[in-house]
Short mmCIF file of C-alpha atoms and ligand atoms in Angstrom, two decimals:
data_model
loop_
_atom_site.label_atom_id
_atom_site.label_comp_id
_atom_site.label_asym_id
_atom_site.label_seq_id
_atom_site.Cartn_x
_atom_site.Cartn_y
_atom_site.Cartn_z
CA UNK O 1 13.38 33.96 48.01
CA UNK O 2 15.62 33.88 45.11
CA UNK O 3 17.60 30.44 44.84
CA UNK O 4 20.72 32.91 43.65
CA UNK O 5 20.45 34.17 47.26
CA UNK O 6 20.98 30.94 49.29
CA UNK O 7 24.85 30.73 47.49
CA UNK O 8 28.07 32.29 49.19
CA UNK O 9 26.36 31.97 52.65
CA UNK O 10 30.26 29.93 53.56
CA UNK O 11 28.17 26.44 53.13
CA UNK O 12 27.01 24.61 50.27
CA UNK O 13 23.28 24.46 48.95
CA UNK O 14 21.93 21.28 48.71
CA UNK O 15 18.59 20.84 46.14
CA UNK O 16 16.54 17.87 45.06
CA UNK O 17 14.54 17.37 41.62
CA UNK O 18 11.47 15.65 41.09
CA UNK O 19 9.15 14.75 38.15
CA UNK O 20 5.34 14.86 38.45
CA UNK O 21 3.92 11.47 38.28
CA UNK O 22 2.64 10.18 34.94
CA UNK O 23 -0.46 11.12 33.43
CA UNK O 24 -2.18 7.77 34.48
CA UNK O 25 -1.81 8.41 38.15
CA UNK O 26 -2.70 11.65 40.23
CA UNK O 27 -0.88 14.36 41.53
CA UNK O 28 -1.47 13.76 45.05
CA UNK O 29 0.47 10.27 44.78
CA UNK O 30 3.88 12.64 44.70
CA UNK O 31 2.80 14.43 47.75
CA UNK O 32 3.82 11.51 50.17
CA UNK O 33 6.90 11.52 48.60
CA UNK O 34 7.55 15.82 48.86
CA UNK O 35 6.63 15.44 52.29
CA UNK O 36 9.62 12.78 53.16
CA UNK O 37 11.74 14.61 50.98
CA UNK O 38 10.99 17.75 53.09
CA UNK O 39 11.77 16.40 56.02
CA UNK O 40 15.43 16.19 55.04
CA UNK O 41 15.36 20.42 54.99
CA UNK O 42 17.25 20.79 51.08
CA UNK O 43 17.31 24.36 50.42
CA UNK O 44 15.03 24.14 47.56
CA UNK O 45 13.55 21.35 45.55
CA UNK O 46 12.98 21.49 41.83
CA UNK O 47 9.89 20.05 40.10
CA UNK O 48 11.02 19.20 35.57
CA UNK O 49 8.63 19.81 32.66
CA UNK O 50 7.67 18.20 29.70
CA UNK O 51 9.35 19.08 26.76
CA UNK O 52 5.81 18.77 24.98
CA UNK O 53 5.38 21.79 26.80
CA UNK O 54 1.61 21.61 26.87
CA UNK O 55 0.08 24.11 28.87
CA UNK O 56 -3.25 22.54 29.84
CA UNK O 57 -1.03 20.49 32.08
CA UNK O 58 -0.66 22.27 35.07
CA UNK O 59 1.13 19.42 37.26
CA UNK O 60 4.71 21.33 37.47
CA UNK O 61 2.82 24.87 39.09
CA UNK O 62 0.63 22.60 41.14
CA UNK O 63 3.47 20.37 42.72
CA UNK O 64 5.92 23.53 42.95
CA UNK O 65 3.26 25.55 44.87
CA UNK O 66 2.90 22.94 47.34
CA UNK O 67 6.62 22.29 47.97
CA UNK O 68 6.45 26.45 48.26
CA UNK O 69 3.20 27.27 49.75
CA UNK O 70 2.57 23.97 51.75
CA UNK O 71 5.85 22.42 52.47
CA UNK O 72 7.97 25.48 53.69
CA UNK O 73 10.62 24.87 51.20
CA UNK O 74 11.62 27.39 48.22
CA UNK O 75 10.38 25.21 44.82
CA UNK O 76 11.90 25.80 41.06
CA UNK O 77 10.16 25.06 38.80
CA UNK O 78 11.17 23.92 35.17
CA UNK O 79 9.81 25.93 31.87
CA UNK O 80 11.20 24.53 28.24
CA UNK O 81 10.18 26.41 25.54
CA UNK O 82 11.41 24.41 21.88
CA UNK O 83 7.59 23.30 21.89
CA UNK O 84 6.04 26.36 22.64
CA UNK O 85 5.08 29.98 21.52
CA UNK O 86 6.01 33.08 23.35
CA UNK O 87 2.19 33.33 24.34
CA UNK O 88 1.73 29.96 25.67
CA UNK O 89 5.31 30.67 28.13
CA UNK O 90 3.35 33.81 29.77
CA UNK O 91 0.66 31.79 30.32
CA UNK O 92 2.92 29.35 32.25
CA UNK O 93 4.67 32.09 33.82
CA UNK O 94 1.78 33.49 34.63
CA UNK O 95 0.37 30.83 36.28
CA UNK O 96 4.13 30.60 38.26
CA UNK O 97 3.56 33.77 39.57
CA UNK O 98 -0.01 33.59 40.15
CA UNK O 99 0.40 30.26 42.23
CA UNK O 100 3.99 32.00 44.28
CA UNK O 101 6.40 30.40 42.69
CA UNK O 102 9.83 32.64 42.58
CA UNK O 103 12.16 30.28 40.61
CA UNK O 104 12.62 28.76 37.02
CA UNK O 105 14.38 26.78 35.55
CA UNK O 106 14.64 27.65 31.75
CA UNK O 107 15.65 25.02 29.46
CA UNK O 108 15.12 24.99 25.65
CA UNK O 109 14.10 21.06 25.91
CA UNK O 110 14.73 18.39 24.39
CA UNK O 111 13.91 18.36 19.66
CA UNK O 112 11.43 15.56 19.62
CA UNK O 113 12.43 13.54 15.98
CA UNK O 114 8.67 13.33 15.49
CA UNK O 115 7.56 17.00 16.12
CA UNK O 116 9.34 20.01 14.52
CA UNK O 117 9.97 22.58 17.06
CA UNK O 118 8.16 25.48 17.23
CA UNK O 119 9.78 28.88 15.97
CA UNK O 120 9.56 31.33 18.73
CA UNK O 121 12.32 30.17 20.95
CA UNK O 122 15.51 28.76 19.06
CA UNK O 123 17.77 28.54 22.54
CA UNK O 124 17.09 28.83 26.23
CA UNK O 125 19.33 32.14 26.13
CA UNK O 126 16.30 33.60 23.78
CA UNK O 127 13.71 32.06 27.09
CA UNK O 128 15.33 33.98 29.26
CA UNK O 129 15.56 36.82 27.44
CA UNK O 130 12.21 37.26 26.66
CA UNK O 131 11.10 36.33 30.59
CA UNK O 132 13.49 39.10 31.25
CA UNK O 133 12.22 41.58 29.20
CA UNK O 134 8.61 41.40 30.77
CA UNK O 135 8.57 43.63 33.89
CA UNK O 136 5.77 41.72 35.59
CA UNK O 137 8.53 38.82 36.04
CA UNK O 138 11.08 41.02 37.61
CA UNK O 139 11.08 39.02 41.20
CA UNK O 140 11.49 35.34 39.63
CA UNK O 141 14.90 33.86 40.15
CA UNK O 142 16.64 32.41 36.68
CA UNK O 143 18.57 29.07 36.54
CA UNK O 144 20.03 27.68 33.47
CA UNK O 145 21.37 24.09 32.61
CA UNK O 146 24.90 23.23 31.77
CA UNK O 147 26.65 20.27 30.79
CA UNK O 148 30.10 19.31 31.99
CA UNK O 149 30.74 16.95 29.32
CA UNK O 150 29.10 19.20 26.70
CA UNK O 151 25.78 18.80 25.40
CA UNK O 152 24.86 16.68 22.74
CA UNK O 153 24.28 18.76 19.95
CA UNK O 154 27.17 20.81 21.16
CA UNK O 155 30.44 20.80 18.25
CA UNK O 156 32.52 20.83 21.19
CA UNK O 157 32.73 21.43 25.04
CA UNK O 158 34.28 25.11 24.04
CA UNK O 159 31.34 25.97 21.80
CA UNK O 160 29.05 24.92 24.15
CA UNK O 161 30.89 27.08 27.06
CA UNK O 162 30.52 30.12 25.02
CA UNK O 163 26.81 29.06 24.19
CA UNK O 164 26.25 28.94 28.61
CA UNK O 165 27.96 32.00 28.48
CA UNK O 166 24.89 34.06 26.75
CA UNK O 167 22.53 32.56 28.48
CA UNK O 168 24.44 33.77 31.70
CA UNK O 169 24.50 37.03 30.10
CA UNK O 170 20.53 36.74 29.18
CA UNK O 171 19.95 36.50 32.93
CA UNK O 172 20.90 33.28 34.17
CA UNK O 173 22.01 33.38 37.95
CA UNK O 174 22.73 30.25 38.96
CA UNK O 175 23.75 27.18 36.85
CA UNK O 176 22.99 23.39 37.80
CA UNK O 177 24.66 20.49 35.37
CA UNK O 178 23.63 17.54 33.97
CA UNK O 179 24.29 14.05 35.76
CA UNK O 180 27.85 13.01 35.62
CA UNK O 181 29.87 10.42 37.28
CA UNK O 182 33.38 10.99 36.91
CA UNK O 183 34.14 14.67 39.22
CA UNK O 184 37.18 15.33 36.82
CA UNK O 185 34.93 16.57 33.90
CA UNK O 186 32.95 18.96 36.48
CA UNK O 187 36.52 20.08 37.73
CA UNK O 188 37.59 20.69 33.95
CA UNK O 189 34.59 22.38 32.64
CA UNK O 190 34.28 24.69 36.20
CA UNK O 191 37.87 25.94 34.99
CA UNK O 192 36.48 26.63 31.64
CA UNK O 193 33.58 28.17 32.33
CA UNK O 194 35.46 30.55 34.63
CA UNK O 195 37.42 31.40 32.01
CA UNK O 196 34.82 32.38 29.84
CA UNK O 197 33.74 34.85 32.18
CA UNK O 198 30.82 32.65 33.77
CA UNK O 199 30.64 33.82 37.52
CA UNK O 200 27.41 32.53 38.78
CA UNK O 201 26.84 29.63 41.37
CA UNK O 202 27.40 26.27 39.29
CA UNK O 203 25.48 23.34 41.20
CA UNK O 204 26.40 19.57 40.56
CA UNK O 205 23.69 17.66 39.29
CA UNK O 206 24.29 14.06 41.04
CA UNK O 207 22.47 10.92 40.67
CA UNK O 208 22.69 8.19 42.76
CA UNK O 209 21.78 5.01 40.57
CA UNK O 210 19.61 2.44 41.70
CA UNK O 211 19.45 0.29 38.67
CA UNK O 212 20.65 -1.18 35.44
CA UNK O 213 18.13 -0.06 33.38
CA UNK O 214 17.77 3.02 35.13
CA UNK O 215 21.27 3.97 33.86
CA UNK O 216 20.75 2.82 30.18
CA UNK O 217 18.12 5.38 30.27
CA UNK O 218 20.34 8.02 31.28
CA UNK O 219 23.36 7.89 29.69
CA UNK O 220 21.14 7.17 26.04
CA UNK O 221 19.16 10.55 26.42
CA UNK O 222 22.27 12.89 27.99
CA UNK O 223 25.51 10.58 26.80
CA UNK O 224 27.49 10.96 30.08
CA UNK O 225 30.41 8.60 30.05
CA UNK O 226 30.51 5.40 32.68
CA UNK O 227 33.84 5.78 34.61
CA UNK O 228 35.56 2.19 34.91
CA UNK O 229 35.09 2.00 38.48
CA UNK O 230 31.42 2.94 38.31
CA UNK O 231 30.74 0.04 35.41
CA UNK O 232 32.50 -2.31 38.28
CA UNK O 233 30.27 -1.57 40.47
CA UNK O 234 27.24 -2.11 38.21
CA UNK O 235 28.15 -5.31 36.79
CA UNK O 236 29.22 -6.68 40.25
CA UNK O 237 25.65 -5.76 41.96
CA UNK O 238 23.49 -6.18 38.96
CA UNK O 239 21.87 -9.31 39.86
CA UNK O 240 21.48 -8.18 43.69
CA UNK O 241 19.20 -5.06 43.13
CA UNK O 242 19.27 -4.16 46.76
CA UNK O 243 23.01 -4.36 47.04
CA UNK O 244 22.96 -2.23 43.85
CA UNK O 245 20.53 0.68 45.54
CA UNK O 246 23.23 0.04 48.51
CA UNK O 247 26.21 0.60 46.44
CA UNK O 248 24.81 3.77 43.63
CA UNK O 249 23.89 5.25 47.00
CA UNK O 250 27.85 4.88 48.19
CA UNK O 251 29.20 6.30 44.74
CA UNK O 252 27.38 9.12 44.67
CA UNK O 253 28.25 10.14 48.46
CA UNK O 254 31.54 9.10 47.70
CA UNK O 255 31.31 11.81 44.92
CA UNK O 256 29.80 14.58 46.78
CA UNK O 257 32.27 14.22 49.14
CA UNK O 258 34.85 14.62 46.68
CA UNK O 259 32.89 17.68 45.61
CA UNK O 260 32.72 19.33 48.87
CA UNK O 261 36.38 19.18 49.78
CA UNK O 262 36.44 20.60 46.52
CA UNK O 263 34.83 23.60 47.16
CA UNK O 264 31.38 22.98 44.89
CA UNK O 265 28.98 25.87 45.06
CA UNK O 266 25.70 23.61 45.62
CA UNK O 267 24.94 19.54 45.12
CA UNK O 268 21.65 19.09 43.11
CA UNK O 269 19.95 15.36 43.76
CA UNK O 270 18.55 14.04 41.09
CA UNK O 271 16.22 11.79 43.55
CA UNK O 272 14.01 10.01 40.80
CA UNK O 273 11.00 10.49 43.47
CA UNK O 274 12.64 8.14 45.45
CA UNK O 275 12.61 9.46 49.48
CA UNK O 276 14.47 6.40 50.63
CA UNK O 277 17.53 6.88 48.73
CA UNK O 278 17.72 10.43 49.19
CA UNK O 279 17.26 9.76 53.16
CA UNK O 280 19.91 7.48 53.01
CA UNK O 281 22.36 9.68 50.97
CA UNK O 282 21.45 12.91 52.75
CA UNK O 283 22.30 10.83 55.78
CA UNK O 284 25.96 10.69 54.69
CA UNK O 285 26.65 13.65 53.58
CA UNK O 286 24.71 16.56 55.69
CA UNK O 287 27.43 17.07 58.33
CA UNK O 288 29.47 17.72 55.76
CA UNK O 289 27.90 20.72 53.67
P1 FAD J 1 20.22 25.44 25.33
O1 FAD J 1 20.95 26.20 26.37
O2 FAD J 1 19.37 26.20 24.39
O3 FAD J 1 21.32 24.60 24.50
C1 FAD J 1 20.93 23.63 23.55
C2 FAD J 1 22.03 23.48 22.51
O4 FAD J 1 22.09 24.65 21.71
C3 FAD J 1 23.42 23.29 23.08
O5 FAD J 1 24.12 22.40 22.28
C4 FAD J 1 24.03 24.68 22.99
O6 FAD J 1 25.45 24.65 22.90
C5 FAD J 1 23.39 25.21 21.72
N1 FAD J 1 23.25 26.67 21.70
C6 FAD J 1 22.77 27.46 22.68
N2 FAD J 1 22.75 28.74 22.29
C7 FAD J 1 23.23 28.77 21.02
C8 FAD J 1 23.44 29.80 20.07
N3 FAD J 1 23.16 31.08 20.34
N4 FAD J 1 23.95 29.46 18.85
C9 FAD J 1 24.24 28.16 18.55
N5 FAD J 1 24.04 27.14 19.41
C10 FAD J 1 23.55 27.44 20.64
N6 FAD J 1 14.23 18.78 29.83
C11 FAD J 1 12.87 18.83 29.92
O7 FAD J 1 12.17 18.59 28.92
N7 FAD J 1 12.23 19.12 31.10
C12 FAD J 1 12.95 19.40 32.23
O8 FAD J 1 12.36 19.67 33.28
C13 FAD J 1 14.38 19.34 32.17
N8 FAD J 1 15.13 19.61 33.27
C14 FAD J 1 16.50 19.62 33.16
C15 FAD J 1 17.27 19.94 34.29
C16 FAD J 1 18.66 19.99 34.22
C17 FAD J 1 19.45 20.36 35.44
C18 FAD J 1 19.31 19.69 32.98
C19 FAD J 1 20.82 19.72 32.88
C20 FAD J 1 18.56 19.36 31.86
C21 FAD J 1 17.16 19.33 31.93
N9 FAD J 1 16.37 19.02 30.82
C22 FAD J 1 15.00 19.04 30.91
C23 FAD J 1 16.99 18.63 29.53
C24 FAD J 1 17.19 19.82 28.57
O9 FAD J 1 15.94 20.31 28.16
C25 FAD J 1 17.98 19.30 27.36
O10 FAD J 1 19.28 18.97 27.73
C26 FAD J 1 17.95 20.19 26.12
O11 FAD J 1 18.42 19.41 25.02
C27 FAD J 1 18.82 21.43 26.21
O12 FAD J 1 18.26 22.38 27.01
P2 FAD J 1 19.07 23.72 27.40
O13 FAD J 1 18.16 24.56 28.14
O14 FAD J 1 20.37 23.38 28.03
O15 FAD J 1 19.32 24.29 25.92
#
C-alpha cells in the first residue's frame, strides 16, 4: 500500500525511522528491535540510507522487506542519489521492487567534503523524476524531505519552499521534515508551503532526545535551533541520564500533542533504534491520534 494512502483517513499517521546497524555488527541484531517497535502498530516504519550510496550494501532492502514481508507493517525505504549514477539507483530500485517494497524515500543526501558528488543526480527533484519516468516503478509510493527551518545550503526558507515545491511537482506525495523542536517553525513553514501550492501530506519529523551528545550530533549535521525551554531541560538533567531519557521523552509528547490539536497530517519518530523510548512515548500519545 502506498504511504500517500494512509493520510486523510480523519486520524493522524504515525511512522517510525530506523538505521541499519553498523557495518561491524549484523543485520539480525536490528530485528529484536523491529519486532518491539512493531508491536506498537505505527502505520509504516522507515529504514535511512547511506549517503555513500554503495550498492553492494543491501542492509536498507533487507531490513525494509522484513518490516514489509515479515512484520506486517508497510516499510519505506530511503534511496539518496548525490553518490550515485542513474544505473546504480535501478539497481537499488530494482532490488526494492524485487524484495516488495512499495515506498521510497528520495533524498539527494548529504555532499561529503571528501568525495565530489557524482554528476547524474544534482537534486532529489531530478531522483524522482527519473524513478518516475521508468514505467516498471509505477506502483512505488514517493516521499520527499523538507525542512521547516530551511535546509542548510538553502539562501533562505523561501528559496528552499520553492525548491520542495518541484520536487512535489516531480512526484513527491507525501512530505516528512527534518527534526525540530520549537512547533512554531513547523506552523510557519506549513503556511508557506501552502502557499506555494504544496498540497501533499506534510509529516513532523520528531525526536525525542535521550542525550547530550546525542543532540550535539544533531543539531551540527541539520542546524535546528535549541528552544530556551528545551536547553533548560538539558542542562538541568544532564548529569542524571535517566532523568534526561525521562524528560526528552516528555518534550517530545508534549510537542506532538501540541501538533495534534493542531491538526498535523502524520508524526514521524525518529526512534534512534531505541524500542523503549518509543514504547514509552507511543504510550502517551496513541489515544490521542
Ligand atoms: P534536495 O531536495 O535535493 O535539496 C538539497 C538542497 O538543494 C536544498 O538546499 C534545496 O533548497 C536545494 N535545491 C533543490 N532543488 C534545487 C534546484 N532545482 N535549484 C537550486 N537548488 C535546489 N540522508 C541520508 O544520507 N540517508 C537517509 O536515509 C536520510 N534520511 C532522511 C530523512 C528525512 C526525513 C530527512 C529530512 C533527511 C534525511 N537525510 C538522509 C538527509 C538528507 O539527505 C540531507 O538533508 C540532504 O542534504 C538533502 O537531501 P534532500 O533530499 O532534501 O535534497
Amino acid at each position: 500500500m502506498k504511504i500517500s494512502e494512509f493520510f486523510g483517513k480523519g486520524r493522524a499517521v504515525m511512522s517510525f525511522e530506523i538505521f541499519p546497524p553498523k557495518k561491524t555488527s549484523g543485520i539480525e541484531t536490528v530485528y529484536s528491535t523491529i519486532d518491539e517497535l512493531a508491536q506498537l502498530k505505527p502505520d509504516y516504519i522507515s529504514v535511512t540510507y547511506g549517503a555513500g550510496g554503495n550498492v553492494a550494501n543491501t542492509s536498507t532492502r533487507d531490513i525494509a522487506a522484513h518490516i514489509k514481508n515479515d512484520c506486517g507493517i508497510e516499510a519505506m525505504a530511503h534511496i539518496t542519489c548525490v553518490n550515485n549514477s542513474k544505473d546504480e539507483v535501478v539497481t537499488v530500485m530494482d532490488g526494492f521492487l524485487d524484495a516488495g517494497i512499495e515506498n521510497i524515500l528520495a533524498l539527494r543526501g548529504d555532499i561529503s567534503p571528501d568525495k565530489p558528488p557524482r554528476t547524474d543526480f544534482k537534486y532529489a527533484s531530478e531522483l524522482i523524476s527519473f524513478i518516475r519516468s521508468q514505467n516498471k516503478y509505477s506502483s512505488i509510493g514517493i516521499s520527499g524531505a523538507c525542512y521547516p527551518e530551511g535546509h542548510t545550503e538553502a539562501e533562505s526558507l523561501t528559496a528552499d519552499i520553492l525548491n520542495l515545491r518541484r520536487k512535489v511537482d516531480a512526484g513527491a506525495e507525501e512530505l516528512i521534515t527534518q527534526l525540530f523542536f520549537d512547533n512554531q517553525f513547523f506552523y510557519d513553514f506549513r503556511e508557506k508551503a501552502k502557499i506555494a501550492g504544496i498540497n501533499v501530506p506534510i509529516s513532523a519529523g520528531i525526536m525525542p532526545v535521550t542525550s547530550k551528545s546525542q543532540i550535539e550530533r544533531m543539531v551540527t549535521m541539520c542546524g535546528a535551533s535549541l528552544p530556551q525551554k528545551f536547553v533548560r531541560m538539558i542542562t538541568k538533567y544532564e548529569q542524571k541520564p535517566e532523568a534526561l531519557i525521562d524528560a526528552g521523552i516528555a518534550y517530545a509528547a508534549d510537542q506532538i500533542t501540541d501538533l495534534l490539536a493542531n491538526g498535523v497530517d502524520g508524526v514521524h519518530i525518529y526512534t534512534m533504534n531505541n524500542p523503549y523510548v518509543a514504547k514509552k512515548l507511543v504510550g502517551i500519545i496513541e489515544k490521542l491520534l
